[in-house]
Amino acid sequence: MPESIPPDSVGLVEPKCARFDTALTLECGRSLPSYELVYEAYGKLNAERSNAILICHALSGTHHAAGYNSPADRKPGWWEVCIGPGKPIDTNRFFVICCNNLGGCHGSTGPTTINPATGEPYGADFPIITVQDWVHSQARLADHLGIDRWAAIAGGSLGAMQALQWAIEYPHRLRHAVVIAAAPRLSAQNIAFNEVARQAIRSDPEFHSGRYQNHQVVPRRGLMLARMLGHITYLSDQAMRAKFGRDLRRGKDDFDFHYEVEFEVESYLRYQGESFVNRFDANTYLLMTKALDYFDPAAAFEGNLAKALVGVAAQFLVVAFTSDWRFSPARSREIVRALLDNDKEVSYAEIEADHGHDAFLMPVPQYLEVFRTYMDKVAAESAESGV
Amino acid sequence: MNGLRADLQIVADWITPRARVLDLGCGDGTLLRHLQDNQSVTGYGLEIDAEKIVHCIRNGVNVIQTDLDQGLSDFDVGSFDYVVMTQTLQAVRRPDLLLDEILRVGRMGIVTFPNFAFWRLRYYLTVLGRMPMSGALSYTWYETPNIHLCSIKDFEELCLQKGIRILEREVLSHDLRRPVIAGVLPNLLAEIAIYRFCRS
């Protein structure tokens, strides 16, 4: 943790857990007889229950979106730049919920959880969860919290896909959807990257067909490779050039002609990969990439996204970043276009940023300004109208 | 009651209540906000400038960050009752093609532009020998976004060539007043021209 908690942070927060004993039928046809969702809450729910915001996390995210879990924490939650007092998602005005998604590895029921039927970790037996399943499970969390209608649901990347799915599936349970750095479905190239990541994990000798927990091992190398690959797709060419260029490590000015780490960028990727292995589960990673691959709300409408969005009632803010090549602005424009085709309420901002896909996690001034201004409007409505 | 600029007021007066409007180069969203509040109009603004996007959102206007030079391909034929473009025609790469786009996605077009044959501008060039500047054209030659300036005669000639039917024309003189005599020599006396048009 920093020496003192910054005044624009939600500060120390404690995760909570909600248990659900009604079976959840999943898109894959299987069902979970019971499950738990771990979540964090920031800010206060108002008397009208009209100021609740749901934050949906992306592939490697958790329920810990803002603040610090302990004074020993080195870093705050993953969306600290956007959530806190006076920030775009202003916790002085909003009641903010973020849960670890089903299938995750940070407390919610997932592959590392003990399967009550066998007494062993689910591991590879854990069913594949889809974005739709997440939205269903989050709707139950909303019921549990007594929230009939979210003031807004916001997320970046895979999180944004959940916001979009919410708007399709529960049109009257959210007033606004904030869809950042998203795509309406993955491209072949996106799926290809995910497949290489999955193969890296599955071909690790320590993977043991997903039952590595029973063998008390972790497919470290595979998961690390998957993360390194993913990380390259989150950054832009410009960002990598600016951050590392061709710099060699530790002021070296010559090549050693070996295969150990020499370039700064190699060092960085290895560090990212290694630290990821310590906080993430390989089966969860596989599951999350599959959820991404399967996401395609237009599929049930002959690929016509506009038809999938006919029933949407939420107002949309769609944000894309110029240097994001994973989900380029053109992909966000597909969502915008489908909303326009239906005469839905939508604003779209294309933010000039060099960070690539990761820009949605960065303090890009124009991004924060657009986000804040939009959320001001959401807050004003919450205050005046109730639900 | 409200401080809507005279040229925008004329545009607003031409738009029927509850119409669907697309505003090209909508700036801070002033016109759309006025139309939403006073005429129950719905629609979108298109704007390229990042700061103005924020203003539009603050104004409660749906805005899509777009480069008009990329065309209006996100919009289907006849999606809007009116496509409005105020003081932007002169800043796009191909005004002629954009006019086609306006009448593809809209039933009617409304366009305002600074008349380059306005007497003060002529005076700048012919007497002072300087690149013309005026209230409506306040940029110096080297930084102006206005790359396709035209006169009232030029615009009407283009409409004729394209088979665009001009339904209404208003002109404003210096200080955005409706001049009494501009009807006589509009190309000389009008600083701003405002047109409503459709396909012939």
Coordinates of C-alpha atoms in Angstrom, one line a residue, chain A residues 104-288:
Chain A
G104 CA -13.1 -17.4 -11.4
C105 CA -10.3 -18.2 -9.1
H106 CA -10.6 -15.4 -6.5
G107 CA -13.3 -16.8 -4.2
S108 CA -16.3 -17.3 -6.4
T109 CA -17.2 -20.9 -7.3
G110 CA -14.8 -22.1 -10.0
P111 CA -12.5 -24.8 -11.0
T112 CA -10.4 -24.6 -7.8
T113 CA -13.5 -24.9 -5.6
I114 CA -14.3 -28.3 -4.0
N115 CA -17.0 -30.1 -5.9
P116 CA -19.6 -31.1 -3.2
A117 CA -20.4 -34.2 -5.3
T118 CA -16.8 -35.6 -5.2
G119 CA -15.1 -33.9 -2.4
E120 CA -12.3 -32.9 -4.8
P121 CA -11.6 -29.7 -6.6
Y122 CA -13.8 -29.3 -9.8
G123 CA -10.7 -28.8 -11.9
A124 CA -11.4 -29.8 -15.5
D125 CA -14.9 -30.9 -14.5
F126 CA -16.0 -27.4 -13.9
P127 CA -18.5 -26.5 -16.7
I128 CA -17.6 -23.9 -19.2
I129 CA -19.4 -20.7 -18.3
T130 CA -20.5 -18.2 -20.8
V131 CA -21.2 -14.4 -20.7
Q132 CA -24.9 -15.2 -20.6
D133 CA -24.3 -17.5 -17.5
W134 CA -22.4 -14.7 -15.8
V135 CA -25.2 -12.2 -16.5
H136 CA -27.7 -14.7 -15.0
S137 CA -25.6 -15.2 -11.9
Q138 CA -25.1 -11.5 -11.5
A139 CA -28.9 -10.9 -11.8
R140 CA -29.3 -13.2 -8.8
L141 CA -26.7 -11.3 -7.0
A142 CA -28.8 -8.1 -7.8
D143 CA -31.9 -9.9 -6.3
H144 CA -29.9 -10.8 -3.3
L145 CA -28.8 -7.2 -2.8
G146 CA -32.3 -5.9 -3.4
I147 CA -31.4 -4.0 -6.6
D148 CA -34.2 -4.1 -9.1
R149 CA -32.5 -1.9 -11.6
W150 CA -28.9 -0.8 -11.9
A151 CA -28.3 2.9 -12.6
A152 CA -25.5 1.6 -14.9
I153 CA -23.5 -1.5 -15.7
A154 CA -20.0 -0.7 -16.8
G155 CA -17.0 -2.7 -17.9
G156 CA -14.1 -2.9 -20.3
S157 CA -13.3 -5.6 -22.8
L158 CA -14.9 -8.9 -21.6
G159 CA -16.5 -6.8 -18.9
A160 CA -18.1 -4.6 -21.5
M161 CA -19.5 -7.7 -23.2
Q162 CA -21.3 -8.5 -20.0
A163 CA -22.8 -5.0 -19.9
L164 CA -24.0 -5.5 -23.5
Q165 CA -25.5 -8.9 -22.6
W166 CA -27.3 -7.4 -19.6
A167 CA -28.9 -4.8 -21.8
I168 CA -30.1 -7.5 -24.2
E169 CA -31.3 -10.0 -21.6
Y170 CA -32.7 -7.8 -18.8
P171 CA -33.5 -4.6 -20.7
H172 CA -35.4 -3.0 -17.8
R173 CA -32.9 -3.9 -15.1
L174 CA -30.4 -1.2 -16.1
R175 CA -30.7 2.4 -17.1
H176 CA -27.3 2.7 -18.7
A177 CA -24.6 0.5 -20.2
V178 CA -21.1 1.7 -20.4
V179 CA -19.3 -0.4 -22.9
I180 CA -15.5 0.3 -23.1
A181 CA -12.9 -1.3 -25.5
A182 CA -15.4 -3.9 -26.6
A183 CA -16.3 -6.0 -29.6
P184 CA -19.7 -7.5 -30.3
R185 CA -18.0 -10.9 -30.9
L186 CA -14.4 -12.1 -31.4
S187 CA -12.8 -12.1 -34.8
A188 CA -10.9 -15.2 -36.1
Q189 CA -7.7 -13.5 -35.1
N190 CA -8.9 -12.9 -31.5
I191 CA -10.0 -16.6 -31.3
A192 CA -6.6 -17.7 -32.7
F193 CA -4.7 -15.8 -30.0
N194 CA -6.9 -17.4 -27.4
E195 CA -6.3 -20.9 -28.9
V196 CA -2.6 -20.5 -28.7
A197 CA -2.9 -19.4 -25.1
R198 CA -5.0 -22.5 -24.4
Q199 CA -2.6 -24.8 -26.2
A200 CA 0.2 -23.3 -24.2
I201 CA -1.6 -24.3 -21.0
R202 CA -2.9 -27.7 -22.1
S203 CA 0.4 -28.9 -23.5
D204 CA 2.2 -28.1 -20.3
P205 CA 3.3 -31.6 -18.9
E206 CA 2.0 -30.3 -15.5
F207 CA -1.5 -29.8 -16.8
H208 CA -2.6 -33.4 -16.2
S209 CA -5.8 -32.9 -18.3
G210 CA -6.8 -30.1 -15.9
R211 CA -6.4 -32.2 -12.7
Y212 CA -3.2 -30.6 -11.7
Q213 CA -4.5 -29.7 -8.3
N214 CA -4.8 -33.4 -7.5
H215 CA -1.2 -33.8 -8.4
Q216 CA -0.2 -30.8 -6.3
V217 CA 1.3 -29.0 -9.3
V218 CA 0.5 -26.0 -11.4
P219 CA 1.1 -25.8 -15.2
R220 CA 3.2 -22.8 -14.6
R221 CA 5.0 -22.6 -17.9
G222 CA 1.9 -22.9 -19.9
L223 CA -0.1 -20.3 -17.9
M224 CA 2.9 -18.0 -18.1
L225 CA 3.2 -18.3 -21.8
A226 CA -0.5 -17.7 -22.2
R227 CA -0.3 -14.6 -20.2
M228 CA 2.8 -13.4 -22.1
L229 CA 1.0 -13.8 -25.3
G230 CA -2.2 -12.1 -24.0
H231 CA -0.1 -9.2 -22.8
I232 CA 1.3 -8.6 -26.2
T233 CA -2.2 -8.2 -27.5
Y234 CA -3.1 -5.8 -24.7
L235 CA -0.4 -3.3 -25.6
S236 CA 0.1 -1.4 -28.8
D237 CA 3.2 -1.3 -30.9
Q238 CA 3.7 2.4 -29.9
A239 CA 3.3 1.6 -26.2
M240 CA 5.9 -1.2 -26.4
R241 CA 8.3 1.0 -28.4
A242 CA 8.0 3.8 -25.9
K243 CA 8.3 1.6 -22.9
F244 CA 11.1 -0.7 -24.0
G245 CA 12.3 0.1 -27.5
R246 CA 15.2 -2.3 -28.1
D247 CA 16.8 -1.5 -24.7
L248 CA 18.9 -4.2 -23.2
R249 CA 18.7 -5.0 -19.5
R250 CA 20.7 -3.4 -16.7
G251 CA 22.5 -0.9 -18.9
K252 CA 24.0 -3.7 -21.0
D253 CA 25.3 -2.3 -24.3
D254 CA 26.2 -5.5 -26.1
F255 CA 24.7 -8.9 -26.9
D256 CA 25.7 -11.9 -25.0
F257 CA 24.7 -14.4 -27.7
H258 CA 22.6 -16.6 -25.5
Y259 CA 18.9 -17.3 -24.9
E260 CA 18.5 -15.8 -21.5
V261 CA 16.7 -12.5 -20.9
E262 CA 18.5 -9.7 -22.7
F263 CA 16.0 -7.2 -24.0
E264 CA 13.9 -5.2 -21.5
V265 CA 10.7 -6.3 -23.3
E266 CA 11.6 -10.0 -22.6
S267 CA 12.2 -9.2 -19.0
Y268 CA 8.9 -7.4 -18.7
L269 CA 6.9 -10.2 -20.4
R270 CA 8.5 -12.9 -18.2
Y271 CA 7.8 -10.8 -15.1
Q272 CA 4.2 -10.4 -16.2
G273 CA 3.9 -14.1 -16.9
E274 CA 5.5 -15.2 -13.6
S275 CA 3.5 -12.9 -11.4
F276 CA 0.3 -13.9 -13.1
V277 CA 0.9 -17.6 -12.4
N278 CA 0.9 -16.8 -8.7
R279 CA -2.5 -15.2 -8.7
F280 CA -4.4 -17.0 -11.4
D281 CA -5.7 -20.5 -12.1
A282 CA -5.0 -22.2 -15.4
N283 CA -8.5 -23.8 -15.7
T284 CA -10.1 -20.4 -15.0
Y285 CA -7.9 -18.9 -17.8
L286 CA -9.1 -21.6 -20.2
L287 CA -12.7 -21.0 -19.2
M288 CA -12.5 -17.2 -19.5

